Each structure stands twice: as structure tokens, then as C-alpha cells.
Amino acid sequence: MVRNRIAVLHGVNLAALDRRPAQHYGGLTFAQLEVQITNFAHDLALVPRFFQTDHEGEFVQELHKAGDFADGLVLNPGAWTHYSWAIRDALEVSDLPAVEVHLSDVRSREQWRRHSVLEGLVAATVSGRGVGGYRDALASLRDVLEGST
Ligand code: DQA
């Protein structure tokens, strides 16, 4: 069975990407980001499905049902990454392989960004590689889904 359906979940403030500091987020619009991710996914023979919300409960609910339509997850929960234990628990509920991605290098910014609630649950974390980080995240996830890692 081909396992190539990827839910790409974006959290709080990601939809306002082009209004956030360009030195961290590259200045591109969220729509441009989704186009790039779509291209990366197609190059890797993956089928992406996108979701973004600024509401934590909606993000949690999307994780609860993700198993109905996805084989794996690419997650950028934004600031929730650093404190939302509810999202960690919901990821556990999803029972899907997941890769965490951040556009900016969260390890070289403020101290509070260095911790991720997803640690230990995700197969890999990609940080500080800009848009290209999503290609790396998708490639890692494909390896996991193919059972090669
Ligand atoms: C982010 C990093 C987070 O610390 C921040 O709160 C975001 C975006 C990133 O993609 O670099 O909203 O997840």
C-alpha cells in the first residue's frame, strides 16, 4: 500500500508570514509557502493537504482526525511549539509519524524558543533552513513512511 498522503499543519501566526520579521521568515507570503511545499511534495511523489489555524483547539481537533486522511504529518505549530502540551498530547492521539519544521533557527533565537513540546514524539526536527526546510522535512517523512529509517 502506498503511504504518501501528508497533512501539513501550520499553527498560530503562520498565515501572517509576510508581516513577520523577514530576517527570520524570509518575507514570503503564506500562499507562496504553500505553493513551494506543494512543489516539493510532488517532486517526492507525496500528496500534501494543508491546514492552518490560529486557534489551538482547532489544531488539536485536526490532529485527532488526521489519521482519516493522512499517512504522515509535517508540523509547524508556531509559538505553540514551545508551550502547548495539549498539542503534544493530540499528536500522540494522531498516532502518525511526524516531522517538525521551523523556518527560522529556533535554537539561535530567544531562550524560550529552544524547547519544543514535540520532542521525543517526532521522527525529525528541521529548523533554520527557511522554505527549503520543508523539502527536507518531507524527504525525512517519506523515508519514515517507506520504512527506510
Ligand atoms: C516558527 C518559530 C516559532 O518560534 C515562532 O513562534 C513561529 C514560527 C518558525 O517557523 O520558525 O511562529 O515556528
Coordinates of N, CA and C and ligand atoms in Angstrom, one line a residue:
M1 N 0.8 -1.2 0.0 CA 0.0 0.0 0.0 C 0.9 1.3 0.0
V2 N 0.6 2.2 -0.9 CA 1.4 3.4 -1.0 C 0.9 4.3 0.2
R3 N 1.9 4.8 0.9 CA 1.6 5.7 2.0 C 2.3 7.1 1.7
N4 N 1.5 7.9 1.0 CA 2.1 9.2 0.5 C 1.2 10.4 0.8
R5 N 0.2 10.2 1.7 CA -0.6 11.4 2.0 C -0.1 12.1 3.2
I6 N 0.3 13.4 3.0 CA 0.9 14.2 4.0 C 0.0 15.4 4.4
A7 N -0.3 15.4 5.7 CA -1.0 16.6 6.2 C 0.0 17.6 6.7
V8 N 0.0 18.8 6.1 CA 0.9 19.9 6.5 C 0.1 20.8 7.4
L9 N 0.5 20.8 8.7 CA -0.3 21.6 9.6 C 0.5 22.8 10.1
H10 N -0.1 24.0 9.9 CA 0.5 25.3 10.3 C -0.3 25.9 11.4
G11 N 0.4 26.4 12.4 CA -0.3 26.9 13.6 C -0.3 28.4 13.6
V12 N -0.3 28.9 14.8 CA -0.6 30.3 15.1 C 0.4 31.3 14.4
N13 N -0.1 32.3 13.8 CA 0.6 33.4 13.1 C 1.3 33.1 11.9
L14 N 1.2 31.8 11.4 CA 1.9 31.5 10.2 C 1.2 32.1 9.0
A15 N -0.1 32.3 9.0 CA -0.8 32.9 7.9 C -0.3 34.3 7.6
A16 N 0.3 35.0 8.6 CA 0.8 36.4 8.5 C 2.3 36.4 8.2
L17 N 2.7 35.4 7.6 CA 4.2 35.2 7.4 C 4.9 36.4 6.8
D18 N 4.3 37.1 5.8 CA 4.9 38.2 5.1 C 4.9 39.5 6.0
R19 N 4.2 39.4 7.1 CA 4.3 40.6 8.0 C 5.1 40.4 9.2
R20 N 5.9 39.3 9.2 CA 6.8 38.9 10.3 C 8.2 39.2 9.9
P21 N 9.1 39.3 10.9 CA 10.5 39.7 10.6 C 11.1 38.9 9.4
A22 N 11.5 39.6 8.4 CA 12.0 38.9 7.2 C 13.3 38.2 7.5
Q23 N 14.1 38.7 8.4 CA 15.4 38.0 8.7 C 15.2 36.6 9.3
H24 N 14.0 36.4 9.8 CA 13.7 35.0 10.3 C 12.8 34.2 9.4
Y25 N 11.9 34.9 8.7 CA 10.9 34.2 7.9 C 11.0 34.4 6.4
G26 N 11.9 35.2 6.0 CA 12.2 35.2 4.5 C 11.3 36.2 3.7
G27 N 10.2 36.7 4.3 CA 9.4 37.7 3.6 C 8.4 37.2 2.7
L28 N 8.3 35.9 2.5 CA 7.4 35.3 1.6 C 6.0 35.3 2.2
T29 N 5.0 35.2 1.3 CA 3.6 35.1 1.8 C 3.3 33.7 2.1
F30 N 2.3 33.5 2.9 CA 1.9 32.1 3.3 C 1.4 31.3 2.0
A31 N 0.7 32.0 1.1 CA 0.3 31.4 -0.1 C 1.5 30.9 -0.9
Q32 N 2.6 31.7 -1.0 CA 3.8 31.3 -1.7 C 4.4 30.1 -1.0
L33 N 4.4 30.1 0.3 CA 5.0 29.0 1.1 C 4.3 27.7 0.7
E34 N 2.9 27.8 0.7 CA 2.2 26.6 0.3 C 2.4 26.1 -1.1
V35 N 2.6 27.0 -2.0 CA 3.0 26.6 -3.4 C 4.3 25.9 -3.4
Q36 N 5.3 26.4 -2.7 CA 6.6 25.8 -2.6 C 6.5 24.4 -2.1
I37 N 5.8 24.3 -1.0 CA 5.6 23.0 -0.3 C 5.0 22.0 -1.2
T38 N 4.0 22.5 -2.0 CA 3.3 21.6 -2.9 C 4.2 21.1 -4.0
N39 N 5.1 22.0 -4.5 CA 6.1 21.6 -5.5 C 7.1 20.5 -4.9
F40 N 7.6 20.8 -3.7 CA 8.5 19.9 -3.0 C 7.8 18.5 -2.9
A41 N 6.5 18.5 -2.4 CA 5.8 17.3 -2.2 C 5.7 16.5 -3.5
H42 N 5.3 17.2 -4.6 CA 5.1 16.5 -5.9 C 6.4 15.9 -6.4
D43 N 7.5 16.7 -6.2 CA 8.8 16.1 -6.6 C 9.1 14.8 -5.9
L44 N 8.6 14.7 -4.6 CA 8.9 13.5 -3.8 C 7.8 12.5 -3.9
A45 N 6.9 12.7 -4.9 CA 5.7 11.8 -5.1 C 4.8 11.7 -3.8
L46 N 4.7 12.8 -3.2 CA 3.8 12.9 -2.0 C 2.6 13.8 -2.3
V47 N 1.5 13.5 -1.6 CA 0.3 14.3 -1.8 C 0.0 15.1 -0.6
P48 N 0.2 16.5 -0.7 CA 0.0 17.3 0.5 C -1.4 17.7 0.7
R49 N -1.8 17.9 1.9 CA -3.1 18.5 2.3 C -2.7 19.6 3.3
F50 N -3.3 20.8 3.2 CA -2.9 21.9 4.0 C -3.9 22.3 5.0
F51 N -3.5 22.7 6.2 CA -4.4 23.2 7.2 C -3.6 24.3 8.0
Q52 N -4.3 25.4 8.3 CA -3.7 26.5 9.1 C -4.8 27.0 10.0
T53 N -4.4 27.3 11.3 CA -5.4 27.9 12.2 C -4.6 28.7 13.2
D54 N -5.3 29.7 13.7 CA -4.7 30.5 14.9 C -5.4 30.1 16.2
H55 N -6.2 29.0 16.1 CA -7.0 28.6 17.3 C -6.4 27.2 17.7
E56 N -5.9 27.1 18.9 CA -5.3 25.9 19.4 C -6.2 24.7 19.4
G57 N -7.5 24.9 19.8 CA -8.4 23.8 19.8 C -8.6 23.2 18.4
E58 N -8.7 24.1 17.4 CA -8.9 23.6 16.0 C -7.6 22.8 15.6
F59 N -6.5 23.2 16.0 CA -5.3 22.5 15.7 C -5.3 21.1 16.3
V60 N -5.7 21.1 17.6 CA -5.9 19.8 18.3 C -6.9 18.9 17.6
Q61 N -8.0 19.4 17.2 CA -9.1 18.6 16.5 C -8.6 18.1 15.2
E62 N -7.8 18.9 14.5 CA -7.3 18.5 13.2 C -6.3 17.3 13.4
L63 N -5.5 17.3 14.5 CA -4.7 16.2 14.8 C -5.5 15.0 15.1
H64 N -6.6 15.1 15.9 CA -7.4 14.0 16.2 C -7.9 13.2 15.0
K65 N -8.3 14.0 14.0 CA -8.9 13.3 12.8 C -7.9 13.0 11.7
A66 N -6.6 13.5 11.8 CA -5.7 13.4 10.7 C -5.5 11.9 10.2
G67 N -5.6 11.0 11.1 CA -5.5 9.6 10.6 C -6.5 9.2 9.6
D68 N -7.6 9.9 9.5 CA -8.6 9.6 8.5 C -8.2 10.0 7.1
F69 N -7.2 10.9 7.0 CA -6.9 11.4 5.6 C -5.4 11.5 5.4
A70 N -4.6 11.2 6.3 CA -3.1 11.3 6.1 C -2.4 10.1 6.6
D71 N -1.2 9.9 6.0 CA -0.3 8.8 6.4 C 0.8 9.4 7.3
G72 N 1.1 10.7 7.2 CA 2.1 11.3 8.0 C 1.9 12.8 8.1
L73 N 2.6 13.4 9.0 CA 2.4 14.8 9.3 C 3.7 15.7 9.2
V74 N 3.5 16.8 8.6 CA 4.6 17.9 8.7 C 4.0 19.0 9.6
L75 N 4.6 19.3 10.7 CA 4.0 20.2 11.6 C 4.9 21.5 11.8
N76 N 4.3 22.6 11.7 CA 4.9 23.9 12.2 C 3.9 24.6 13.0
P77 N 3.8 24.3 14.4 CA 2.8 24.8 15.2 C 3.1 26.3 15.6
G78 N 4.2 26.9 15.1 CA 4.5 28.3 15.5 C 4.8 28.3 17.0
A79 N 4.4 29.4 17.7 CA 4.8 29.5 19.1 C 4.2 28.4 20.0
W80 N 3.1 27.8 19.5 CA 2.6 26.7 20.4 C 3.6 25.6 20.6
T81 N 4.6 25.5 19.6 CA 5.7 24.5 19.7 C 6.3 24.5 21.1
H82 N 6.4 25.7 21.7 CA 7.2 25.9 22.9 C 6.4 25.8 24.2
Y83 N 5.1 25.7 24.1 CA 4.4 25.6 25.4 C 3.1 24.8 25.4
S84 N 2.6 24.3 24.2 CA 1.3 23.7 24.2 C 1.3 22.2 24.4
W85 N 1.2 21.8 25.6 CA 1.2 20.4 26.0 C 0.0 19.7 25.4
A86 N -1.1 20.5 25.2 CA -2.3 20.0 24.5 C -2.0 19.5 23.1
I87 N -1.2 20.2 22.4 CA -0.8 19.8 21.1 C 0.1 18.6 21.1
R88 N 1.0 18.5 22.1 CA 1.8 17.3 22.2 C 0.9 16.1 22.4
D89 N -0.1 16.2 23.3 CA -1.0 15.1 23.6 C -1.8 14.7 22.4
A90 N -2.2 15.7 21.6 CA -3.0 15.5 20.4 C -2.2 14.8 19.3
L91 N -0.9 15.1 19.2 CA -0.1 14.5 18.3 C 0.1 13.0 18.6
E92 N 0.1 12.7 19.9 CA 0.2 11.3 20.4 C -1.1 10.6 20.0
V93 N -2.2 11.3 20.1 CA -3.5 10.7 19.7 C -3.5 10.4 18.3
S94 N -2.9 11.2 17.5 CA -3.0 11.0 16.0 C -2.3 9.7 15.6
D95 N -1.3 9.3 16.4 CA -0.6 8.1 16.2 C 0.0 8.0 14.7
L96 N 0.4 9.1 14.2 CA 1.0 9.2 12.9 C 2.5 9.6 13.0
P97 N 3.3 9.1 12.0 CA 4.7 9.7 12.0 C 4.7 11.1 11.7
A98 N 5.5 11.9 12.3 CA 5.5 13.3 12.1 C 6.9 13.9 12.1
V99 N 7.1 15.0 11.3 CA 8.3 15.7 11.3 C 8.0 17.2 11.7
E100 N 8.8 17.8 12.5 CA 8.6 19.2 13.0 C 9.5 20.1 12.1
V101 N 8.9 21.2 11.7 CA 9.7 22.1 10.9 C 9.5 23.5 11.4
H102 N 10.6 24.3 11.3 CA 10.6 25.7 11.6 C 11.4 26.5 10.6
L103 N 10.8 27.5 10.1 CA 11.5 28.3 9.1 C 12.8 28.9 9.7
S104 N 12.7 29.5 10.8 CA 13.8 30.1 11.5 C 14.6 29.1 12.3
D105 N 15.8 29.6 12.7 CA 16.6 28.7 13.5 C 16.3 29.0 15.0
V106 N 15.3 28.2 15.5 CA 14.8 28.4 16.8 C 15.8 28.2 17.9
R107 N 16.9 27.5 17.6 CA 18.0 27.3 18.6 C 18.9 28.5 18.8
S108 N 18.9 29.4 17.8 CA 19.8 30.6 18.0 C 19.0 31.9 18.2
R109 N 17.7 31.7 18.6 CA 16.9 32.9 18.9 C 16.7 33.0 20.4
E110 N 15.6 33.5 20.9 CA 15.4 33.6 22.3 C 15.4 32.2 23.0
Q111 N 15.8 32.3 24.3 CA 15.8 31.0 25.1 C 14.5 30.2 25.0
W112 N 13.4 30.9 25.1 CA 12.1 30.2 25.2 C 11.8 29.5 23.9
R113 N 12.4 29.8 22.8 CA 12.2 29.1 21.6 C 12.9 27.8 21.5
R114 N 13.9 27.5 22.4 CA 14.7 26.4 22.3 C 14.0 25.1 22.7
H115 N 13.0 25.2 23.5 CA 12.3 24.0 23.9 C 11.1 23.7 23.0
S116 N 10.9 22.4 22.6 CA 9.8 22.0 21.8 C 9.0 20.9 22.6
V117 N 7.7 21.2 22.7 CA 6.8 20.2 23.4 C 6.7 18.9 22.6
L118 N 7.2 18.9 21.3 CA 7.1 17.8 20.4 C 8.3 16.8 20.5
E119 N 9.2 17.3 21.3 CA 10.5 16.5 21.4 C 10.2 15.1 21.9
G120 N 10.8 14.1 21.2 CA 10.6 12.7 21.5 C 9.4 12.1 20.8
L121 N 8.5 12.9 20.3 CA 7.4 12.3 19.5 C 7.6 12.4 18.0
V122 N 8.4 13.3 17.6 CA 8.6 13.5 16.1 C 9.8 12.7 15.7
A123 N 9.8 12.3 14.4 CA 10.9 11.5 13.8 C 12.1 12.4 13.6
A124 N 11.8 13.7 13.3 CA 12.9 14.6 13.0 C 12.5 16.0 13.2
T125 N 13.4 16.9 13.5 CA 13.1 18.3 13.5 C 14.0 19.1 12.6
V126 N 13.4 19.9 11.8 CA 14.2 20.7 10.8 C 14.0 22.2 11.2
S127 N 15.1 22.9 11.4 CA 15.0 24.3 11.9 C 16.0 25.2 11.2
G128 N 15.6 26.4 10.8 CA 16.6 27.3 10.3 C 17.0 27.2 8.9
R129 N 16.3 26.4 8.1 CA 16.6 26.2 6.7 C 15.6 26.9 5.8
G130 N 14.8 27.8 6.3 CA 13.8 28.5 5.5 C 12.9 27.6 4.8
V131 N 12.4 28.0 3.7 CA 11.4 27.2 2.9 C 12.0 25.8 2.6
G132 N 13.3 25.8 2.3 CA 13.9 24.5 1.9 C 13.8 23.5 3.0
G133 N 13.6 23.9 4.2 CA 13.4 23.0 5.4 C 12.2 22.1 5.2
Y134 N 11.2 22.6 4.5 CA 10.0 21.8 4.2 C 10.3 20.6 3.3
R135 N 11.2 20.9 2.3 CA 11.6 19.8 1.4 C 12.3 18.7 2.3
D136 N 13.2 19.2 3.1 CA 14.0 18.2 4.0 C 13.0 17.5 4.9
A137 N 12.0 18.2 5.4 CA 11.1 17.5 6.3 C 10.2 16.5 5.6
L138 N 9.8 16.9 4.4 CA 9.0 15.9 3.5 C 9.9 14.7 3.2
A139 N 11.2 14.9 2.8 CA 12.0 13.8 2.5 C 12.2 12.9 3.7
S140 N 12.4 13.5 4.9 CA 12.6 12.6 6.1 C 11.3 11.8 6.3
L141 N 10.2 12.5 6.1 CA 8.9 11.8 6.4 C 8.7 10.6 5.4
R142 N 9.1 10.9 4.1 CA 9.0 9.9 3.1 C 9.8 8.6 3.5
D143 N 11.0 8.9 3.9 CA 11.9 7.8 4.4 C 11.2 7.0 5.5
V144 N 10.6 7.7 6.4 CA 10.0 7.0 7.5 C 8.8 6.2 7.0
L145 N 8.0 6.8 6.1 CA 6.9 6.1 5.6 C 7.3 4.9 4.7
E146 N 8.4 5.0 4.1 CA 8.9 3.8 3.3 C 9.6 2.8 4.2
G147 N 9.8 3.2 5.4 CA 10.4 2.2 6.4 C 11.9 2.1 6.3
S148 N 12.5 3.2 5.6 CA 14.0 3.1 5.5 C 14.7 3.8 6.6
T149 N 14.0 4.4 7.6 CA 14.7 4.9 8.8 C 13.9 4.5 10.0
Ligands
DQA1 C1 8.4 29.2 13.9 C2 9.3 29.5 15.1 C3 8.5 29.8 16.4 O1 9.3 30.1 17.5 C4 7.6 31.0 16.1 O2 6.8 31.3 17.2 C5 6.8 30.9 14.9 C6 7.4 30.3 13.7 C7 9.3 29.1 12.7 O3 8.7 28.6 11.7 O4 10.4 29.5 12.6 O5 5.7 31.4 14.8 O6 7.7 28.0 14.2

